[in-house]
Coordinates of C-alpha atoms and ligand atoms in Angstrom, one line a residue:
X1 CA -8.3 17.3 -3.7
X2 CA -6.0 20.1 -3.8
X3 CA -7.5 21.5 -0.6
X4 CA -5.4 19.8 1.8
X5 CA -2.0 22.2 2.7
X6 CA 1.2 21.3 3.6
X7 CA 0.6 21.7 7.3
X8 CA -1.4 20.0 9.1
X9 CA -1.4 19.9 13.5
X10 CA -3.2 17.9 15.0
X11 CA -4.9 18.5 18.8
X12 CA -5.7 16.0 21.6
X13 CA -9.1 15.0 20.7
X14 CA -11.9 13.6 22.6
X15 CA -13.8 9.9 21.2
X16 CA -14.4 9.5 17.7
X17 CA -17.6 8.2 16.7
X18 CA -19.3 7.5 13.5
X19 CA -19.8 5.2 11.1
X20 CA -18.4 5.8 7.7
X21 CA -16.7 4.3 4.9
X22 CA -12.8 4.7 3.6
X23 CA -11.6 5.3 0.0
X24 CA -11.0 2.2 -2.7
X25 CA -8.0 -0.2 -1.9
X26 CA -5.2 1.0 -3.7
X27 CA -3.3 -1.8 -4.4
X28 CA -7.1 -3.1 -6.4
X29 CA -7.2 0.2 -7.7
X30 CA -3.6 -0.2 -9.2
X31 CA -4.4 -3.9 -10.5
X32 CA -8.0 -3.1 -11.9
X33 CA -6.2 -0.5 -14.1
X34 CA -3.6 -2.5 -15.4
X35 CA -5.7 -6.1 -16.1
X36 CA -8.2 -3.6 -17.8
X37 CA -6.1 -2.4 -19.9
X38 CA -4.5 -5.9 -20.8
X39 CA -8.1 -6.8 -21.2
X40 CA -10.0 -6.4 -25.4
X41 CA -13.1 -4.3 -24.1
X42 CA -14.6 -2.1 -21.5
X43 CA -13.3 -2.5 -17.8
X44 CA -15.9 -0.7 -15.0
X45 CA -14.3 -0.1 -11.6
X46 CA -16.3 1.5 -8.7
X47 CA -15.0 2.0 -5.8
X48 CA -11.5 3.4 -7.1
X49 CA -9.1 5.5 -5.6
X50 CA -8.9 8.9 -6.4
X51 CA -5.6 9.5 -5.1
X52 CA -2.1 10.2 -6.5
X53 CA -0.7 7.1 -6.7
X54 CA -3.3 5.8 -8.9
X55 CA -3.8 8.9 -11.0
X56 CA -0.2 8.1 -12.0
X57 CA -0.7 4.8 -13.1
X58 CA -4.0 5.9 -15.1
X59 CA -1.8 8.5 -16.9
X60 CA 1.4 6.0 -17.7
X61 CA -1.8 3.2 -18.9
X62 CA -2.4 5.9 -21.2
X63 CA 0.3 6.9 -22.6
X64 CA 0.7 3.6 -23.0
X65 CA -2.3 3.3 -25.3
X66 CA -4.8 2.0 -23.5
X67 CA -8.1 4.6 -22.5
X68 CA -8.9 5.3 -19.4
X69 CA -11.7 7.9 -18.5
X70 CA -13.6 9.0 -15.1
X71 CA -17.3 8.4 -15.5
X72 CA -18.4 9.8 -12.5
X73 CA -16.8 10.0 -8.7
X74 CA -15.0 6.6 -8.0
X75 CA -16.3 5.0 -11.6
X76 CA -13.6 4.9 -13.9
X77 CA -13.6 3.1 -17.5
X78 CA -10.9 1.4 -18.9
X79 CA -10.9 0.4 -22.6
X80 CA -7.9 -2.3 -23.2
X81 CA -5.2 -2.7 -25.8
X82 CA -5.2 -6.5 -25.4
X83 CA -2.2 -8.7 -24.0
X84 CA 0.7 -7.3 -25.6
X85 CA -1.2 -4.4 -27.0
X86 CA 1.2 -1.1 -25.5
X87 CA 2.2 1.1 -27.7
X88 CA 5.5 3.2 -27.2
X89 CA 4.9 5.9 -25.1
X90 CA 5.9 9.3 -26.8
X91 CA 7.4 10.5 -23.5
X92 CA 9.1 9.9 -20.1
X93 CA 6.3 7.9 -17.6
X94 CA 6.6 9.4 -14.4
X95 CA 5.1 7.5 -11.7
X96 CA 5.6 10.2 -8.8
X97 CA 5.7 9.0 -5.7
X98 CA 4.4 5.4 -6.6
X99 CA 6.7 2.3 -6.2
X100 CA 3.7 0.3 -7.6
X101 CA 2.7 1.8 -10.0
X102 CA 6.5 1.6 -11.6
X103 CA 7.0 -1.9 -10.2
X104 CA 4.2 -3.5 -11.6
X105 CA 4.3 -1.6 -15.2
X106 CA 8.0 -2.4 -15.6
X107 CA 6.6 -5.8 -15.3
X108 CA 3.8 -5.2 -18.0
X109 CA 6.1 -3.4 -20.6
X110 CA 9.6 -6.2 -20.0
X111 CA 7.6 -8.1 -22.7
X112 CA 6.6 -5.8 -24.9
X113 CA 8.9 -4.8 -28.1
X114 CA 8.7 -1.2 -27.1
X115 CA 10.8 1.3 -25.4
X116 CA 10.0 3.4 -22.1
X117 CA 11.8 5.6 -19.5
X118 CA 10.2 5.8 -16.1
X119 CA 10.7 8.0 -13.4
X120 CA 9.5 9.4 -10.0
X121 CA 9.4 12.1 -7.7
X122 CA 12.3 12.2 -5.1
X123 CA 11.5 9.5 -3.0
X124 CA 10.7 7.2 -5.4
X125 CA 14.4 8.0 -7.4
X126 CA 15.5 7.1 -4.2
X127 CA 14.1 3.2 -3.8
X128 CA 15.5 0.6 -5.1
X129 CA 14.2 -1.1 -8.1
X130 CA 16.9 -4.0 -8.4
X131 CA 14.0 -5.8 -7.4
X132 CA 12.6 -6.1 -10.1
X133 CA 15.2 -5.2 -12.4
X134 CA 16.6 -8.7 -11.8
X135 CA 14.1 -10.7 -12.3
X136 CA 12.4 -8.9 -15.4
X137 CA 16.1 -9.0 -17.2
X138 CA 15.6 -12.8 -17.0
X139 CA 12.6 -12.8 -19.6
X140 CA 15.4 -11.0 -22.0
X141 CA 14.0 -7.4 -21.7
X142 CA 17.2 -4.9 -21.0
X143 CA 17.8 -2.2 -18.5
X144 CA 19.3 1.0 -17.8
X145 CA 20.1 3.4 -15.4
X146 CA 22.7 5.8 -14.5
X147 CA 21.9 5.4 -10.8
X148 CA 23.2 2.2 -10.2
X149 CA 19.5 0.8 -10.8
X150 CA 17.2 3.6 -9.0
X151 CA 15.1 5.7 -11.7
X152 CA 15.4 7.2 -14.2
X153 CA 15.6 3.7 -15.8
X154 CA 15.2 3.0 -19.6
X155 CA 13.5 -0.6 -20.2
X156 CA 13.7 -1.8 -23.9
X157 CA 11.3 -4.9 -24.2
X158 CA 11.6 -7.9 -25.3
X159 CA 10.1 -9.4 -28.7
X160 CA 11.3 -12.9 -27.8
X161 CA 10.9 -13.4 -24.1
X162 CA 11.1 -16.9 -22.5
X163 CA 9.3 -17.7 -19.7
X164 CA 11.1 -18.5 -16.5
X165 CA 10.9 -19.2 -12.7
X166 CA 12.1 -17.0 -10.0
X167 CA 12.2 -17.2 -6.2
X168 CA 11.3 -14.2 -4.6
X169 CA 14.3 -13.4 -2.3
X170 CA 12.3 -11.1 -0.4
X171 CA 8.5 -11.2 0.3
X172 CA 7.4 -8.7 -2.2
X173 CA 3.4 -8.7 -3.7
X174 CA 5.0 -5.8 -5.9
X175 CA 7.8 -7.9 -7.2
X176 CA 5.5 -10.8 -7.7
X177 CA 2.6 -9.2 -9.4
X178 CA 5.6 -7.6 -12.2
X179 CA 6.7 -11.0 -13.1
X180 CA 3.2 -12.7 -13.1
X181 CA 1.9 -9.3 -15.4
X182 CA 5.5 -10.1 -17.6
X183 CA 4.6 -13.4 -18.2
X184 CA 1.1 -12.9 -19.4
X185 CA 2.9 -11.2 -22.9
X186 CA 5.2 -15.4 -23.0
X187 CA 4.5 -18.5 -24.7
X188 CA 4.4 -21.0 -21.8
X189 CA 4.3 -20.6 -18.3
X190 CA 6.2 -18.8 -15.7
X191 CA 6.1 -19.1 -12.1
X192 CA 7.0 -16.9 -9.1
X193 CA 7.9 -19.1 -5.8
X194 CA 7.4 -17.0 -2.4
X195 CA 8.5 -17.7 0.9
X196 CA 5.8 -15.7 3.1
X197 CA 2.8 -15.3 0.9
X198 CA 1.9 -11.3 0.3
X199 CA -1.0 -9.8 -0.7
X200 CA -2.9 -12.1 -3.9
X201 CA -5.0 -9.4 -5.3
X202 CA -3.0 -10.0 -8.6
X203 CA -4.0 -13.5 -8.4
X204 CA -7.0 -13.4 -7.8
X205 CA -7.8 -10.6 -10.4
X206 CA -6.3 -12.4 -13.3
X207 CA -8.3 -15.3 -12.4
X208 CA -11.1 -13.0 -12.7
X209 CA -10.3 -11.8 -16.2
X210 CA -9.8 -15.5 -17.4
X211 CA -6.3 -16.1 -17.1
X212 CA -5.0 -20.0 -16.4
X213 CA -3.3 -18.6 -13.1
X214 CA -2.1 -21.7 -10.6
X215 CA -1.5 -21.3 -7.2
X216 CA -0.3 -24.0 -4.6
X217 CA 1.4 -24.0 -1.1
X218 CA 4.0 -26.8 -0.8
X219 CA 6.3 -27.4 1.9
X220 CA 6.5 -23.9 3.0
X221 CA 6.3 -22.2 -0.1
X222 CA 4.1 -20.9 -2.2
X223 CA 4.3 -21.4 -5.7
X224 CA 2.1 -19.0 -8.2
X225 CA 2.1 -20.0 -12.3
X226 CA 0.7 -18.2 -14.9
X227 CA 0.4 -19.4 -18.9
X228 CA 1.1 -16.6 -21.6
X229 CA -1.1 -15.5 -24.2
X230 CA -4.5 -16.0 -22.0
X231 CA -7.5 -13.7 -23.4
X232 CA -8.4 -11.6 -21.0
X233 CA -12.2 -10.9 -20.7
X234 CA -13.1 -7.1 -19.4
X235 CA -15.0 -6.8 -16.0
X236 CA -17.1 -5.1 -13.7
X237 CA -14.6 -4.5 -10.4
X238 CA -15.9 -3.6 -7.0
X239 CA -13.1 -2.2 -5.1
X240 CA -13.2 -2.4 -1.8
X241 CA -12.4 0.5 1.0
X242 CA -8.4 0.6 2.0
X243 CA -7.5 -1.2 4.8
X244 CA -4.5 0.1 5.4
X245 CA -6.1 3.7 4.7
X246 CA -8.7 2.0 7.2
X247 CA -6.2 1.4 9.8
X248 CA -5.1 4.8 10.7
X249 CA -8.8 5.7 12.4
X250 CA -9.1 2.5 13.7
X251 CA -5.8 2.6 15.5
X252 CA -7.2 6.5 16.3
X253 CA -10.3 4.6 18.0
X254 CA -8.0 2.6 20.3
X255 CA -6.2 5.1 21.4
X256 CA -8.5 8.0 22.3
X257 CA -10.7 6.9 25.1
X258 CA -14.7 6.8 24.4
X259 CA -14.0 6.3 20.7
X260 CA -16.9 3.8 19.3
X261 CA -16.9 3.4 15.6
X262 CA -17.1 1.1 12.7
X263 CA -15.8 1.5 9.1
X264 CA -18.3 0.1 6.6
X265 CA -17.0 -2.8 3.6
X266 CA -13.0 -2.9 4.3
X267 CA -11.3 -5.5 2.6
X268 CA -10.0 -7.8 4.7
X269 CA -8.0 -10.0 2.4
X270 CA -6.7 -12.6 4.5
X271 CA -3.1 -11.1 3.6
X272 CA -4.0 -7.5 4.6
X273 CA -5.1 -8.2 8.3
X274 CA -1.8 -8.7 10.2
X275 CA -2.5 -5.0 11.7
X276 CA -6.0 -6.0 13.0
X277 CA -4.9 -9.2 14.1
X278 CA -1.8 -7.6 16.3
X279 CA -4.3 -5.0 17.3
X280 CA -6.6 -7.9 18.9
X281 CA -3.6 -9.7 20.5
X282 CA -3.3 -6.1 22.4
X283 CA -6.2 -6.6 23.9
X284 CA -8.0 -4.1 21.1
X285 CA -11.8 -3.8 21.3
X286 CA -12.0 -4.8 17.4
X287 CA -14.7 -6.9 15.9
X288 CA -15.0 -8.0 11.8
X289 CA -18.8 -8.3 10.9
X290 CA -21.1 -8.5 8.2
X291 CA -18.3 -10.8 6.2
X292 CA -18.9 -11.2 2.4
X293 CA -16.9 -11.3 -0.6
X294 CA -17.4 -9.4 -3.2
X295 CA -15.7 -9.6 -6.7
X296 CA -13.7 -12.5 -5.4
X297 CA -12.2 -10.3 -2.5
X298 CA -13.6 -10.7 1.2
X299 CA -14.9 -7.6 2.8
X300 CA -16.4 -6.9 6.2
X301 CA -17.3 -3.9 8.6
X302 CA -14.9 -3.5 11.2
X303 CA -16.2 -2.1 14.7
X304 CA -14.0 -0.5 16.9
X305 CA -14.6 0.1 20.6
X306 CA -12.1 2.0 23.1
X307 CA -10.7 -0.1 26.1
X308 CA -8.0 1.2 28.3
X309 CA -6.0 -2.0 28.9
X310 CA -3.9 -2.2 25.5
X311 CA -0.2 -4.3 25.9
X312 CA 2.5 -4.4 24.3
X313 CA 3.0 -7.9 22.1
X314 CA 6.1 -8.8 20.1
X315 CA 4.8 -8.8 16.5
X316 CA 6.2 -11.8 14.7
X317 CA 8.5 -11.7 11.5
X318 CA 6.2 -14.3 9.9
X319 CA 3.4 -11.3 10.3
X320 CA 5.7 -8.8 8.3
X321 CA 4.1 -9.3 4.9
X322 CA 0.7 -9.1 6.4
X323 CA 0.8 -5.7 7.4
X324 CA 4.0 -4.4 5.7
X325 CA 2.5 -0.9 5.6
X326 CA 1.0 -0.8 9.2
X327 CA 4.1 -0.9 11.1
X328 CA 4.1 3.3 11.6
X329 CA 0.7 3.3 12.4
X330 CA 0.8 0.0 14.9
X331 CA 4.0 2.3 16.5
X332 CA 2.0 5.3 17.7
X333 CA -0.8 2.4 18.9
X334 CA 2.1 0.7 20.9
X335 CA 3.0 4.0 22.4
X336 CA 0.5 4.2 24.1
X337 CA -0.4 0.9 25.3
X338 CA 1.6 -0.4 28.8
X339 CA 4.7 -2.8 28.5
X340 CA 6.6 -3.1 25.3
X341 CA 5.9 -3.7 21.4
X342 CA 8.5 -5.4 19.9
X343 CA 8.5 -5.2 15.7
X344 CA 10.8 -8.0 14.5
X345 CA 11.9 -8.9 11.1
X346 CA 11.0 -5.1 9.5
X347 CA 14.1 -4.0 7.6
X348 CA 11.5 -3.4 4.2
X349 CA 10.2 -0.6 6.0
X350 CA 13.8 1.0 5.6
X351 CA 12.9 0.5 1.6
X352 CA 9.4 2.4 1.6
X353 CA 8.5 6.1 0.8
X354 CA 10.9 6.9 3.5
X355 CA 13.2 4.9 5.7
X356 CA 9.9 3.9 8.0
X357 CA 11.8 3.0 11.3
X358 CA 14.3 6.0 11.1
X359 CA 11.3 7.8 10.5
X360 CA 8.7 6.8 13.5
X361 CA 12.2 6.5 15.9
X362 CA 13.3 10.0 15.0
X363 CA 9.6 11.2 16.1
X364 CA 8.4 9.1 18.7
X365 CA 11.6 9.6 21.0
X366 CA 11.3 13.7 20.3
X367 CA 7.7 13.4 22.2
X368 CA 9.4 11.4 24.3
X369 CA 8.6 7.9 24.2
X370 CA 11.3 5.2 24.2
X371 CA 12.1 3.8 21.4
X372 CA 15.3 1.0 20.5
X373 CA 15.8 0.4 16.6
X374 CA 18.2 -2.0 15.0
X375 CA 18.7 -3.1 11.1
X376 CA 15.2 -4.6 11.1
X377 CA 13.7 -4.4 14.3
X378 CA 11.8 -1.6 16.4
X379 CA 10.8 -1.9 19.5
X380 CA 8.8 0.7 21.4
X381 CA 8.2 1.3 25.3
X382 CA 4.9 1.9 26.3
X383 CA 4.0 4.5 28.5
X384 CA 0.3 4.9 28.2
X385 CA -0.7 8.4 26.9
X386 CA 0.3 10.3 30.2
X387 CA 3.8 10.0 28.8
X388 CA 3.8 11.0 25.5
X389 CA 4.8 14.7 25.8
X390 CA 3.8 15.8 21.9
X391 CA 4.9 19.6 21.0
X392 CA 7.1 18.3 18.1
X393 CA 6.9 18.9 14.6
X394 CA 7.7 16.2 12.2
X395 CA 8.7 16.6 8.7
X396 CA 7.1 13.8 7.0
X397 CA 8.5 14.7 3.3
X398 CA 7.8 12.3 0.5
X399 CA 5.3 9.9 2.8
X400 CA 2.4 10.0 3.4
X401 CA 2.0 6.9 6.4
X402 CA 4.1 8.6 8.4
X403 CA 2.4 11.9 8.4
X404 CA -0.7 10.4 9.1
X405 CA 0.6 8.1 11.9
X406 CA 1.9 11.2 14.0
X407 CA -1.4 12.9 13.0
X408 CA -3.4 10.4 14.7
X409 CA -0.7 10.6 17.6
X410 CA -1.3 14.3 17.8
X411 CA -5.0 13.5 19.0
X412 CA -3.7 11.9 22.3
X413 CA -0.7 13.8 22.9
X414 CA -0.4 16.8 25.6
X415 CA 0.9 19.4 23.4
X416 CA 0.0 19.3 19.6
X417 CA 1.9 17.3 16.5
X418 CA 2.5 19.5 13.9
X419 CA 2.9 17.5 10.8
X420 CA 5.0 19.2 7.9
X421 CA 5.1 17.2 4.2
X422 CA 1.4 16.6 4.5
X423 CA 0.5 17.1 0.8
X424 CA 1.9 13.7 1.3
X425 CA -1.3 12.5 1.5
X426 CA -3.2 12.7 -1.4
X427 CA -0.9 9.9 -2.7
X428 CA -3.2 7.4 -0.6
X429 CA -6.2 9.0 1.4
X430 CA -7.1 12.5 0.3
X431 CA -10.0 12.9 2.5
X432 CA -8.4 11.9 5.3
X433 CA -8.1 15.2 7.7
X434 CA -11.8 15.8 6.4
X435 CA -13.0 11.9 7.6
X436 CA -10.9 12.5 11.0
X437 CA -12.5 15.8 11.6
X438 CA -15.9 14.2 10.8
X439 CA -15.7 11.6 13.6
X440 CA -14.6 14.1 16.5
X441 CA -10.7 14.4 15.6
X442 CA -9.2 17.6 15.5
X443 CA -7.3 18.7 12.8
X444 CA -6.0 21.9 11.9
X445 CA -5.0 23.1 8.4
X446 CA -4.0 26.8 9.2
X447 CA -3.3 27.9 6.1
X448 CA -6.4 26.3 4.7
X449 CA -8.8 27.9 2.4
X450 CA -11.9 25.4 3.6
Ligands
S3P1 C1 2.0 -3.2 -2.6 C2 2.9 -4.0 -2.0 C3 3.7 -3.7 -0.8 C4 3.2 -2.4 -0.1 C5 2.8 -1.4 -1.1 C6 1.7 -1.9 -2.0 C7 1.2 -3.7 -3.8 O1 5.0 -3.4 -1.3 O2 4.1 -1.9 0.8 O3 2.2 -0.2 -0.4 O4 0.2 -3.1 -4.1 O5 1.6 -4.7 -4.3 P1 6.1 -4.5 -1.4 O6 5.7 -5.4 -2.6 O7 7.4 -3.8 -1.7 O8 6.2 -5.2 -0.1

């Protein structure tokens, strides 16, 4: 994994063909862990991501007392400690550059009598965790922090917590999935109410493992209730491949011309598919098939075929949550289509590894495409791939979507994208400039020892 440098350029590239599969889902990957290990038994996942982000959150679960061990590539056991069961870990958890892995384990710990500092790498000291801060104080846990709520943050938890009810001021599956995990350690039930529903997998995992978990849709709201106390029974998890580690070759596929490709057993979780649904309303080549669910989650194959006729669209706020991490990638796509791509209601992308829409403006105006962003809105002029110059180097730092947006930008631009920050990567898709390469994109690691 270590074989990727921290340079990466990337050439205009002819089609990409192939047919292959992506690595496990990460946000599964993160909840398989942490049900496992609130599970009394041995949890199986295949399928799970090897990456960074996930790595953290297997080595907080541990020094939280629960064991989790590699079998063999992608098979990972996870012996539980039981609701409740988390011992005091003996030293600071540092979740890197993961906002769900610390998200979702404040939630597990807030109701647990033990005590634990988390941190993160420089990005992630830099996001802001009032989020869940909030909402988690409200079970009677107690917080704190020296940077007005950003990490380092101490979380003493709570022997006594009551359950409560909390409307999600933002759409957050992060900020939901802490409280639902919180509540699993309370006597009686506590319920999250969202506005625009974001990704279930917490739901629909703890109904896996056996926990009374409620979910209804009334009047333009969702409301998700879990009772305390539930046993959970351990699992075999299939996890299925990424899609929005998926998205950056398929969004490669529409934008190189002869590309022809399909990625094998995606998830396609109703609330992951805004991207591909956008990408359709283009004018995108893009067919699901083969749709199936497995382990409660549906999956599909997702063919991609170039077509030269992309437009622009204006994206829809009510699509935000659907495809929250997509926007960089769905940027470069509307680049290069004809007419403009307008992304409204966006401002969480100013909250992610980096501020996202600084980020892609900053680059897509050096290789000179047009680009006009306000508090929570982007909105980029197309100009087919004839007018996106390239020759720029972009310093992704701490985040890894955006290094791997402009790489797949690099493949259609005149001059090369150089992409600096790129260890970035591992955090989500560490074989991605090997897959790239593999289907006809060319990707250059100069200082590489492969
Ligand atoms: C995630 C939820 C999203 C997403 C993140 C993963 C999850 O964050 O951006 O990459 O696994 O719950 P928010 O909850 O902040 O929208």
């Amino acid at each position: 994994m270590d074989d990727i440098v921290d340079l990466i350029e990337a050439r205009f590239s002819k089609g990409l063909r192939g047919s292959f599969v992506v690595p496990g889902d990460k946000s599964i990957s993160h909840r398989s862990l942490i049900l496992g290990s609130m599970a009394i038994g041995e949890t199986i996942a295949h399928g799970l991501l090897e990456a960074q982000d996930v790595l953290n959150t297997v080595s907080a679960l541990n020094a939280l007392g629960s064991q989790i061990k590699k079998v063999q590539s992608g098979i990972w056991s996870i012996r539980g400690v039981g609701v409740g069961g988390f011992m005091e870990p003996d030293d600071v958890i540092n979740c890197g550059n993961s906002g769900t892995s610390v998200r979702l384990l404040m939630g597990v710990v807030s109701t647990c009598p033990i005590n634990t500092t988390f941190t993160g790498d420089s990005s992630l000291r830099k996001r802001p965790m009032d989020r869940v801060v909030s909402p988690l104080k409200e079970f009677g846990c107690t917080f704190s922090s020296n940077f007005d709520n950003k990490l380092p943050i101490n979380l003493i938890g709570t022997r006594d917590a009551i359950p409560i009810r909390y409307e999600l001021p933002i759409p957050s599956a992060q900020v939901k999935s802490a409280i639902l995990l919180a509540g699993l350690n309370v006597r009686g039930r506590t319920t999250v109410v969202e506005r625009e529903p974001s990704r279930d997998h917490t739901e629909k995992m703890l109904t896996a493992f056996g926990a009374n978990l409620v979910s209804q849709r009334k009047e333009h709201l969702s409301e998700i209730s879990v009772d305390g106390f539930p046993k959970l029974r351990p699992l075999v998890i299939k996890i299925p491949g990424d899609i929005s580690s998926a998205a950056f070759p398929i969004a490669a596929a529409c934008m190189i011309p002869g590309s022809n490709i399909i990625l094998k057993g995606i998830g396609i979780n109703p609330l992951r598919v805004g991207f591909l649904d956008t990408l359709i309303e283009m004018g995108a080549n893009l067919r699901i098939l083969n749709r199936r669910f497995v382990g409660g989650e549906l999956i599909g194959d997702i063919r991609v075929i170039y077509t030269n006729d992309l437009k622009g669209i204006d994206v829809p706020e009510s699509r935000s949550a659907k495809m929250i991490d997509e926007y960089p990638i769905l940027a470069m796509v509307a680049a290069t289509a004809t007419g403009s791509t307008t992304m409204k209601g966006i401002r969480e992308l100013r909250y992610k590894e980096s501020d996202r829409i600084a980020a892609v403006s900053k680059g897509l105006l050096e290789s000179g495409v047009e680009v006009m962003e306000s508090d929570d809105q982007l909105v980029v002029s197309g100009s087919q791939r004839n007018g996106i110059r390239g020759g720029i180097q972009i310093d992704a730092a701490n985040d890894h979507r955006i290094a791997m947006s402009f790489l797949c930008l690099g493949l259609v631009t005149k001059e090369s994208i150089e992409v600096i920050g790129a260890h970035s990567i591992l955090t989500s898709f560490p074989n991605f400039v090997e897959l790239m390469n593999s289907i006809g994109a060319i990707m250059i690691m100069p200082k590489s020892e492969i």
